[in-house]
XYZ file of C-alpha atoms in Angstrom:
673
model
C -16.718 141.717 -18.250
C -19.063 144.638 -18.960
C -21.917 142.780 -17.304
C -19.763 142.139 -14.215
C -18.866 145.830 -13.955
C -22.502 146.795 -14.366
C -23.510 144.380 -11.579
C -20.887 145.845 -9.257
C -22.095 149.352 -10.035
C -25.686 148.343 -9.274
C -24.605 146.714 -5.999
C -22.687 149.862 -5.035
C -25.749 152.094 -5.292
C -27.410 151.069 -1.989
C -24.051 151.297 -0.216
C -23.444 154.829 -1.475
C -27.007 155.836 -0.622
C -26.539 154.412 2.894
C -23.293 156.319 3.436
C -24.894 159.524 2.188
C -27.883 159.023 4.487
C -25.616 158.460 7.497
C -23.580 161.540 6.704
C -26.703 163.680 6.343
C -28.251 162.382 9.582
C -25.125 163.075 11.609
C -24.514 166.395 9.871
C -28.011 167.466 10.916
C -27.216 166.466 14.505
C -23.855 168.167 14.832
C -24.189 171.013 12.290
C -24.183 173.735 14.930
C -20.769 172.633 16.189
C -19.082 173.677 12.933
C -19.753 177.323 13.828
C -18.437 177.187 17.409
C -15.133 178.761 18.382
C -15.306 178.515 22.175
C -17.866 176.350 23.918
C -19.952 177.529 26.851
C -18.908 174.417 28.822
C -15.818 175.824 30.497
C -15.566 172.790 32.760
C -14.702 170.489 29.862
C -11.155 169.409 29.091
C -11.275 170.574 25.481
C -9.396 173.747 26.423
C -6.257 171.660 26.928
C -6.600 170.157 23.460
C -7.124 173.576 21.903
C -3.993 174.778 23.742
C -1.865 171.924 22.370
C -3.068 172.502 18.817
C -2.618 176.270 19.086
C 0.949 175.954 20.332
C 1.845 173.252 17.789
C 0.679 175.583 15.012
C 2.501 178.559 16.539
C 5.801 176.704 17.042
C 5.936 174.148 14.207
C 8.728 171.633 14.609
C 9.664 172.683 18.163
C 8.073 169.553 19.579
C 10.572 168.185 22.072
C 9.774 169.855 25.400
C 6.453 171.234 26.673
C 7.214 173.990 29.233
C 3.621 175.041 29.893
C 2.297 172.396 32.334
C 3.513 170.635 35.463
C 6.858 172.389 35.549
C 7.507 171.108 32.039
C 7.415 167.647 30.491
C 8.481 165.954 27.248
C 6.271 167.175 24.418
C 4.834 163.728 23.728
C 3.652 163.534 27.335
C 1.368 166.544 26.838
C -1.083 164.241 25.026
C -1.209 161.704 22.212
C -0.818 163.886 19.119
C -2.883 162.620 16.176
C -5.912 164.869 16.600
C -3.685 167.845 17.429
C -1.726 167.315 14.220
C -4.992 167.497 12.298
C -6.181 170.642 14.075
C -2.816 172.420 13.939
C -2.395 171.551 10.256
C -5.906 172.753 9.455
C -5.254 175.960 11.383
C -2.031 176.629 9.454
C -3.792 175.875 6.173
C -6.911 177.985 6.752
C -5.458 180.670 9.072
C -8.452 180.126 11.344
C -7.965 180.051 15.111
C -7.040 176.745 16.707
C -10.284 176.838 18.703
C -12.415 177.168 15.570
C -10.414 174.498 13.728
C -10.714 172.187 16.722
C -14.506 172.227 16.513
C -14.584 171.945 12.715
C -12.266 168.922 12.724
C -14.001 167.134 15.589
C -17.444 167.806 14.130
C -16.350 166.426 10.744
C -14.952 163.274 12.338
C -18.129 162.896 14.395
C -20.194 163.053 11.182
C -18.087 160.335 9.529
C -17.969 157.966 12.515
C -21.274 156.094 11.807
C -20.239 155.671 8.162
C -17.124 153.895 9.440
C -19.324 151.681 11.631
C -21.485 150.891 8.582
C -18.378 149.955 6.574
C -17.142 147.585 9.277
C -20.554 145.970 9.718
C -21.019 145.518 5.969
C -17.463 144.250 5.493
C -17.824 141.572 8.158
C -21.458 140.557 7.619
C -22.189 141.271 3.938
C -25.673 142.300 5.108
C -26.472 145.776 3.831
C -29.807 146.330 5.563
C -28.721 145.229 9.027
C -25.478 147.218 8.693
C -27.402 150.389 7.840
C -29.817 149.950 10.748
C -26.929 149.318 13.154
C -25.137 152.472 11.972
C -28.351 154.515 12.199
C -28.895 153.218 15.722
C -25.374 154.274 16.638
C -26.108 157.708 15.159
C -29.096 158.499 17.339
C -29.365 155.997 20.223
C -27.257 155.662 23.362
C -27.605 152.098 24.559
C -25.592 152.897 27.679
C -28.163 155.523 28.728
C -30.988 153.054 28.119
C -29.350 150.310 30.166
C -27.590 152.169 33.001
C -29.797 154.554 35.029
C -26.843 156.630 36.273
C -25.772 157.374 32.689
C -29.343 158.299 31.788
C -29.483 160.767 34.680
C -26.173 162.367 33.739
C -27.229 162.627 30.086
C -30.484 164.316 31.067
C -32.620 161.443 29.820
C -32.372 157.935 28.419
C -33.163 159.148 24.895
C -30.409 161.766 24.820
C -27.322 161.115 22.758
C -24.520 160.301 25.163
C -21.782 160.285 22.514
C -22.600 163.886 21.627
C -22.695 164.886 25.284
C -19.280 163.298 25.838
C -17.897 165.360 22.954
C -19.613 168.698 23.613
C -20.109 168.836 27.378
C -17.079 166.863 28.588
C -14.786 167.777 25.677
C -13.446 164.274 24.972
C -12.681 164.910 21.309
C -9.598 162.605 21.069
C -11.706 159.762 22.484
C -14.328 160.342 19.783
C -11.594 160.429 17.122
C -10.167 157.085 18.283
C -13.670 155.638 18.280
C -14.280 156.822 14.707
C -11.032 155.264 13.466
C -11.431 151.934 15.276
C -13.902 150.393 12.747
C -11.638 151.438 9.876
C -8.694 149.699 11.547
C -10.771 146.525 11.999
C -11.700 146.525 8.286
C -8.071 147.006 7.256
C -6.892 144.189 9.513
C -9.717 141.945 8.306
C -8.688 142.434 4.693
C -5.003 142.135 5.538
C -5.608 138.772 7.201
C -8.046 137.326 4.666
C -6.443 138.571 1.429
C -2.839 138.709 2.696
C -2.290 141.674 0.388
C 0.551 143.985 1.294
C -1.479 147.138 0.697
C -3.972 146.136 3.382
C -1.196 145.192 5.783
C 0.312 148.656 5.351
C -3.087 150.328 5.702
C -3.799 148.281 8.826
C -0.576 149.533 10.366
C -1.221 153.134 9.328
C -4.794 153.309 10.600
C -3.981 151.471 13.826
C -1.211 154.033 14.421
C -3.808 156.794 14.124
C -6.105 155.005 16.597
C -3.343 154.521 19.146
C -2.039 158.082 18.773
C -5.513 159.525 19.295
C -6.408 158.406 22.789
C -5.482 155.917 25.513
C -8.883 154.218 25.184
C -7.979 153.449 21.592
C -4.806 151.798 22.869
C -7.007 149.478 24.946
C -9.858 148.835 22.524
C -7.839 148.164 19.356
C -6.140 144.990 20.662
C -9.448 143.926 22.235
C -11.189 144.293 18.864
C -8.429 142.369 17.063
C -8.535 139.568 19.651
C -12.313 139.316 19.186
C -11.856 139.178 15.404
C -9.307 136.367 15.678
C -11.682 134.406 17.926
C -14.681 135.009 15.656
C -13.006 134.442 12.260
C -10.580 131.531 12.723
C -8.255 131.065 9.747
C -6.002 128.190 8.755
C -3.310 127.595 9.700
C -4.401 128.923 13.091
C -1.079 130.598 13.873
C -0.775 132.707 10.704
C -3.330 135.412 11.571
C -2.106 136.086 15.151
C 1.464 136.165 13.876
C 0.522 138.675 11.161
C -1.310 140.878 13.681
C 1.698 140.745 16.011
C 4.115 141.617 13.200
C 1.988 144.579 12.072
C 1.669 145.686 15.693
C 5.416 145.558 16.359
C 6.337 147.456 13.200
C 3.595 150.010 13.852
C 4.767 150.602 17.414
C 8.343 151.080 16.225
C 7.034 153.629 13.741
C 5.128 155.678 16.322
C 7.476 155.080 19.268
C 8.786 158.691 19.282
C 5.236 159.788 20.205
C 4.390 156.801 22.409
C 7.760 156.386 24.039
C 8.610 153.850 26.747
C 8.878 156.676 29.288
C 5.388 157.901 28.373
C 4.000 154.381 28.759
C 5.645 154.191 32.186
C 4.092 157.539 33.153
C 0.616 156.398 32.073
C 0.983 153.111 33.933
C 2.153 154.919 37.065
C -0.573 157.581 37.021
C -3.603 155.744 35.608
C -4.504 153.812 38.786
C -4.979 157.065 40.737
C -6.235 159.470 38.036
C -9.929 160.260 38.357
C -10.320 157.893 41.301
C -8.630 155.003 43.073
C -8.362 152.165 40.567
C -5.602 150.201 42.253
C -6.144 146.471 42.217
C -7.513 144.748 45.299
C -8.721 141.223 45.987
C -12.220 142.311 44.964
C -10.875 143.597 41.650
C -9.216 140.289 40.823
C -12.426 138.421 41.623
C -14.441 140.744 39.359
C -11.846 140.422 36.593
C -11.968 136.623 36.857
C -15.778 136.671 36.632
C -15.714 138.977 33.604
C -13.076 136.817 31.892
C -15.097 133.704 32.699
C -18.211 135.276 31.225
C -16.309 136.153 28.065
C -15.044 132.577 27.735
C -18.553 131.160 28.235
C -19.976 133.555 25.644
C -17.335 132.535 23.113
C -17.916 128.845 23.804
C -21.688 129.229 23.590
C -21.492 131.053 20.274
C -19.325 128.276 18.884
C -21.636 125.546 20.132
C -24.668 127.248 18.580
C -22.679 127.852 15.385
C -23.378 131.557 15.316
C -22.239 133.375 12.192
C -18.682 134.720 12.508
C -19.775 138.359 12.247
C -22.342 137.844 15.016
C -19.667 136.240 17.199
C -17.440 139.264 16.663
C -20.103 141.849 17.495
C -21.281 140.000 20.601
C -17.777 139.349 21.908
C -16.668 142.915 21.273
C -19.883 144.321 22.744
C -19.413 142.247 25.890
C -16.066 143.798 26.815
C -16.937 147.523 27.229
C -20.341 146.588 28.658
C -18.699 144.465 31.348
C -16.173 147.232 32.078
C -18.907 149.864 32.465
C -21.343 147.718 34.450
C -18.735 146.486 36.939
C -17.564 150.086 37.279
C -21.040 151.272 38.184
C -21.338 148.379 40.631
C -18.293 149.752 42.438
C -15.410 147.670 41.073
C -13.051 148.959 38.390
C -11.405 146.148 36.450
C -9.565 148.822 34.437
C -8.798 152.493 35.220
C -11.616 154.961 34.531
C -14.083 152.222 33.568
C -17.098 154.495 33.180
C -15.520 156.274 30.214
C -15.933 153.128 28.109
C -19.594 154.109 27.674
C -18.858 155.425 24.186
C -17.352 152.091 23.099
C -20.407 150.398 24.567
C -22.671 152.711 22.547
C -20.826 151.910 19.332
C -20.633 148.125 19.549
C -23.824 147.121 21.364
C -26.173 148.413 18.607
C -24.348 146.181 16.119
C -24.543 143.214 18.476
C -28.267 143.740 19.115
C -29.178 144.455 15.487
C -27.348 141.444 14.088
C -28.608 139.190 16.863
C -32.133 140.388 16.019
C -31.478 139.874 12.308
C -30.452 136.262 12.916
C -33.771 135.706 14.712
C -35.827 137.504 12.045
C -34.293 135.258 9.404
C -36.428 132.462 10.871
C -39.797 134.269 10.869
C -42.261 134.906 8.007
C -41.564 137.801 5.656
C -44.592 139.840 6.820
C -43.531 139.717 10.450
C -39.979 140.565 9.446
C -41.181 143.547 7.430
C -43.322 144.800 10.329
C -40.439 144.612 12.781
C -38.046 146.385 10.409
C -40.633 149.101 9.719
C -41.154 149.641 13.454
C -37.397 149.866 14.035
C -36.932 152.365 11.212
C -39.846 154.438 12.528
C -38.313 154.447 16.000
C -34.943 155.489 14.606
C -36.615 158.287 12.668
C -38.172 159.584 15.882
C -34.841 159.302 17.652
C -33.093 161.197 14.872
C -35.486 164.123 15.237
C -35.053 164.015 19.020
C -31.252 163.932 18.673
C -31.243 166.927 16.318
C -33.328 168.957 18.786
C -31.184 167.763 21.699
C -27.997 168.772 19.854
C -29.307 172.250 19.051
C -29.974 172.815 22.731
C -26.734 171.193 23.910
C -24.250 172.924 21.590
C -23.750 176.442 22.942
C -21.013 178.839 21.840
C -19.781 181.612 24.103
C -17.923 184.850 23.640
C -14.579 184.092 25.357
C -14.280 187.557 26.889
C -17.299 186.669 29.047
C -15.395 183.788 30.661
C -13.545 184.276 33.930
C -10.870 181.932 32.557
C -10.240 184.336 29.681
C -10.132 187.372 31.962
C -7.556 185.745 34.249
C -5.376 184.587 31.337
C -5.419 187.949 29.599
C -4.678 189.924 32.781
C -1.631 187.794 33.498
C -0.587 187.858 29.858
C -0.648 191.660 29.914
C 0.780 192.378 33.363
C 3.030 189.388 34.164
C 4.085 187.898 30.830
C 6.204 184.770 30.949
C 5.807 184.164 34.690
C 4.714 180.796 36.024
C 1.428 180.788 37.923
C -0.674 178.287 39.793
C -3.932 178.483 37.847
C -6.800 176.913 39.731
C -10.216 175.568 38.839
C -11.388 175.173 35.269
C -9.070 178.039 34.269
C -6.292 175.472 34.221
C -7.941 173.862 31.167
C -8.458 177.038 29.149
C -5.449 179.059 30.330
C -3.014 178.069 27.587
C -5.667 178.349 24.920
C -5.282 182.099 25.491
C -1.667 182.579 26.587
C 1.845 181.127 26.360
C 2.477 181.770 30.057
C 3.414 178.560 31.900
C 1.394 177.180 34.780
C 2.520 174.991 37.640
C -0.187 172.382 37.194
C -2.403 172.031 34.112
C -2.771 169.332 31.522
C -3.667 165.718 32.225
C -2.644 163.967 35.422
C -2.285 160.580 33.737
C 0.595 161.998 31.676
C 2.337 163.819 34.515
C 6.066 163.152 34.695
C 6.732 164.876 38.024
C 4.332 162.893 40.195
C 4.858 165.164 43.220
C 3.155 168.145 41.553
C -0.340 166.603 41.841
C 0.372 166.221 45.581
C 1.202 169.926 45.723
C -2.038 170.704 43.896
C -4.061 168.574 46.295
C -2.472 170.332 49.275
C -3.258 173.779 47.892
C -6.837 172.931 46.940
C -7.855 170.940 50.013
C -5.728 172.234 52.909
C -6.361 168.804 54.409
C -5.047 168.533 57.993
C -3.195 171.849 57.598
C -5.283 173.716 60.173
C -4.325 177.368 60.585
C -1.135 176.729 58.559
C -3.112 176.107 55.370
C -1.937 179.253 53.574
C 1.611 178.771 54.878
C 1.942 175.279 53.393
C 0.462 176.422 50.080
C 2.847 179.384 49.803
C 5.782 177.150 50.713
C 5.093 174.804 47.796
C 4.409 177.646 45.383
C 7.852 179.059 46.189
C 9.503 175.652 45.932
C 8.167 175.170 42.405
C 8.687 178.686 41.099
C 5.055 179.792 40.905
C 5.059 183.535 41.520
C 1.295 183.989 41.118
C -1.859 182.107 42.042
C -5.399 182.546 40.761
C -8.346 181.691 42.983
C -11.937 181.533 41.687
C -14.361 184.007 43.235
C -17.940 183.516 44.411
C -19.231 185.211 41.249
C -17.081 183.066 38.998
C -18.528 180.819 36.319
C -15.640 178.477 37.131
C -16.971 174.939 36.959
C -14.612 173.761 39.710
C -14.997 176.667 42.124
C -16.172 174.330 44.895
C -12.993 172.283 44.578
C -11.050 175.009 46.410
C -11.952 174.257 50.022
C -10.635 177.538 51.491
C -10.530 180.073 48.623
C -10.238 182.960 51.079
C -7.082 181.705 52.806
C -4.712 184.077 50.968
C -6.633 187.252 51.848
C -4.364 189.497 53.922
C -1.510 187.010 53.552
C -0.456 187.517 49.919
C -0.480 190.778 47.938
C -3.697 191.039 45.917
C -2.991 192.029 42.309
C -6.431 191.766 40.715
C -9.940 190.919 41.800
C -13.360 190.762 40.216
C -16.415 188.644 40.745
C -14.664 186.099 38.560
C -11.851 185.591 41.044
C -8.592 186.911 42.423
C -4.932 186.865 41.464
C -2.337 186.988 44.252
C 1.395 187.485 44.053
C 3.718 185.016 45.744
C 6.645 187.192 46.904
C 10.034 185.889 45.830
C 13.552 187.305 45.821
C 13.885 186.444 42.154
C 11.398 185.819 39.334
C 13.925 183.519 37.656
C 13.493 179.759 37.407
C 17.227 179.297 38.096
C 18.842 179.860 41.505
C 22.310 179.545 42.993
C 22.067 177.291 46.052
C 24.530 175.376 48.223
C 24.900 171.706 47.400
C 23.705 170.976 50.935
C 20.279 172.469 50.063
C 19.556 169.951 47.304
C 16.367 168.030 48.172
C 17.440 164.425 48.779
C 14.277 162.909 50.249
C 10.845 162.938 48.639
C 8.217 164.255 51.080
C 5.642 161.726 52.226
C 2.756 164.168 51.682
C 2.065 167.866 51.234
C 2.538 168.711 54.905
C 5.953 167.030 55.057
C 7.986 170.127 54.203
C 11.109 169.302 56.234
C 13.096 167.787 53.313
C 12.528 170.951 51.235
C 12.965 173.676 53.879
C 16.692 174.181 53.252
C 16.045 174.492 49.523
C 13.278 177.108 49.910
C 15.372 179.009 52.471
C 18.270 179.143 49.990
C 15.957 180.585 47.322
C 15.230 183.550 49.592
C 18.735 183.992 51.037
C 20.395 187.157 49.681
C 23.840 185.683 50.382
C 23.533 183.729 47.138
C 23.811 185.798 43.963
C 20.810 185.804 41.624
C 20.817 183.713 38.458
C 19.009 184.499 35.225
C 17.013 182.003 33.200
C 15.896 182.700 29.643
C 14.035 180.352 27.315
C 15.430 180.217 23.772
C 12.514 178.352 22.269
C 10.449 175.607 23.847
C 13.264 173.180 24.661
C 16.368 175.354 25.049
C 17.361 177.859 27.698
C 20.321 179.937 28.806
C 21.377 180.508 32.420
C 23.823 183.083 33.731
C 25.091 182.766 37.303
C 28.069 183.464 39.523
C 29.126 180.403 41.507
C 31.548 179.613 44.278
C 32.933 176.200 45.214
C 30.250 173.979 46.780
C 27.403 175.720 44.979
C 25.076 174.401 42.260
C 22.213 175.767 40.181
C 18.715 174.688 41.120
C 16.354 174.951 38.147
C 12.596 174.925 38.749
C 11.922 172.844 35.664
C 10.985 169.183 35.760
C 13.994 166.937 35.290
C 13.855 164.186 32.695
C 16.644 162.153 31.222
C 17.495 164.009 28.062
C 18.239 167.383 29.632
C 21.819 168.325 28.822
C 23.920 171.325 29.856
C 27.146 172.843 28.552
C 29.572 175.533 29.686
C 31.833 176.745 26.878
C 30.892 173.648 24.892
C 31.842 171.286 27.720
C 29.086 168.925 28.999
C 28.016 169.478 32.606
C 26.358 167.227 35.138
C 22.532 167.476 35.178
C 20.333 165.449 37.542
C 17.011 165.523 39.340
C 16.322 166.216 43.000
C 13.827 164.378 45.196
C 10.884 166.614 44.200
C 11.499 166.102 40.493
C 13.222 169.391 39.634
C 16.511 169.923 37.837
C 19.922 170.500 39.383
C 22.997 171.545 37.394
C 26.458 171.122 38.892
C 28.607 173.286 36.565
C 32.323 172.698 36.428
C 33.070 176.392 36.747
C 33.704 179.033 39.412
C 32.852 182.699 39.062
C 30.745 183.918 36.172
C 29.169 180.975 34.341
C 27.017 180.914 31.243
C 25.184 177.607 30.975
C 23.481 176.429 27.803
C 20.627 174.055 28.546
C 18.710 171.890 26.053
C 16.312 168.989 26.131
C 17.510 166.482 23.534
C 15.539 163.468 24.706
C 18.696 161.502 25.376
C 19.240 157.899 24.377
C 15.514 157.117 24.349
C 14.897 159.900 21.856
C 17.645 158.568 19.596
C 16.533 154.956 19.971
C 12.860 155.608 19.205
C 13.694 157.676 16.139
C 15.998 154.956 14.891
C 13.185 152.431 15.444
C 10.763 154.700 13.600
C 13.114 155.104 10.653
C 13.714 151.341 10.503
C 9.952 150.695 10.531
C 9.389 153.178 7.686
C 12.153 151.569 5.623
C 10.671 148.113 6.285
C 7.240 149.350 5.164
C 8.715 150.858 1.993
C 10.529 147.617 1.151
C 7.389 145.577 1.879
C 5.272 147.886 -0.262
C 7.786 147.739 -3.137
C 7.905 143.952 -3.025
C 4.114 143.804 -2.877
C 3.874 145.780 -6.139
C 6.126 143.370 -8.003
C 4.179 140.888 -10.155
C 4.431 137.277 -9.146
C 6.292 134.913 -11.421
C 4.176 133.694 -14.280
C 1.687 136.569 -14.064
C 3.522 139.007 -16.349
């Protein structure tokens, strides 16, 4: 027994040394990021993630409605929450700013990611040396930049570390988090399926929940990885492993369903084909998908015929999928929305596929030749590590936020027009709520948008397409319709990354009152009879037809006219937290209350404790038809409705099932006591 323990300890030494080496290499690369509060890359989307984490820490537990973006949306639709839980929790624990905690947490996860890759490679292959080389290659080499010229150009060179650029320059921290957790989930599922131990089944469910709740790309890649594992490591009976995976998946989804609700899945499915490009399926797409699927089937069949080792089958099959997605995307056909963003998955899996394929070849050559090749590879990786460290030091650039035009706009509005909704344009829309609690009309992530007409409004305001000399008129019309009383426009001296996206930034000059201007940009006021988000309107003014496009204002003209008509008494609207509000209005028969907040099932209203009718109009905003005449005080709350109750019941049932399964798994089997 002592000898066995000693052997295990000796075998653990190279593994621990490998993990330590990987941590040190990646710490050297990303060390500078630990000291960053705000990044100089104001065009990245990380400002939205900082905003979510900041607000979660500021309003703990008030996580039902998100009133800050797109006229409001269910909190879970703001973004998948796992990384934001980590950042908000770390911020509450350390009392550091959410921005600083965001960079500390993401940098720490980045450092650990190659160690997770090493663990997966070692777990599946039992080859320590090849696993270490594969993880080192992932640490300092971007295969996508080496293989795809367009990626190399965007990264500034084929030797530059694309994964780091994606994190620092583009701000895709949740994507990097999902990528770091994916290998851990594969290991947990592998052990759950091969040992059939309850503890690994529970861990597989827990880690897969973290992957899925990190990023939508994790939602795609996790089932792909599990399918590749099942095809590479067939178990007997053949049906047991897929059934176990399905059972873990179902229970896990029930557990996390409050944060990945059916309505959120519908929103992602509806928005994904047109977010970041036109990814709707055409005949050409189906042909490309059939070719990619055929190639995958041929690869699997070929690996079986040549009796490739199971771990090599897994790495090659898994490496094929993101590579095919990226390559077909660069060739002009997207077989999945936003295909080019699968570069990071390609960079993680392809090094393992190439290293283990090379290792299987080197197994057949003399020891001297094998040693020479390994020495050359290690020397090349050493050079790449030095290059990556230097690249990272140049890439990672902090900035004093007060120097940013986005900060200046947010703070001016926070000081002079607190609480008012504004249309924030350009890259300011990303950083705005990192600095202020003021709501904005747009903002956030289009793929999660609930009110799908708001992106059309944004496109109309930015582009002025086909509007001619009525460009400003159409823009002002929609700003009034959606309760935006202010609009920011980047200036020619702005450091706004998206300044050129505003086709006619001067169109409001002399048309709207100018409140503030600097080289960074301008803030205009949109005149309105009332600054409230609630308005008394006639029932005949309710919008009943969704406009075809941003110039089709006819269905909404009566509604906007009613907002400005002094014949209707003003109504007050006051938030009482993030998901509750109070409205006071005086109504006559035939009148209703139009509320410029996005309608979702789950909004409920009461007058004197009596439920009132709440519904949505044709542009996605809320209408309340109170059963009262004269002075009315309406209590309004977002409860989530039946879906909220159903998903929480599912989550509770899943947790109870996991507890029972874990308790039974701890009980000794008969005859073993």
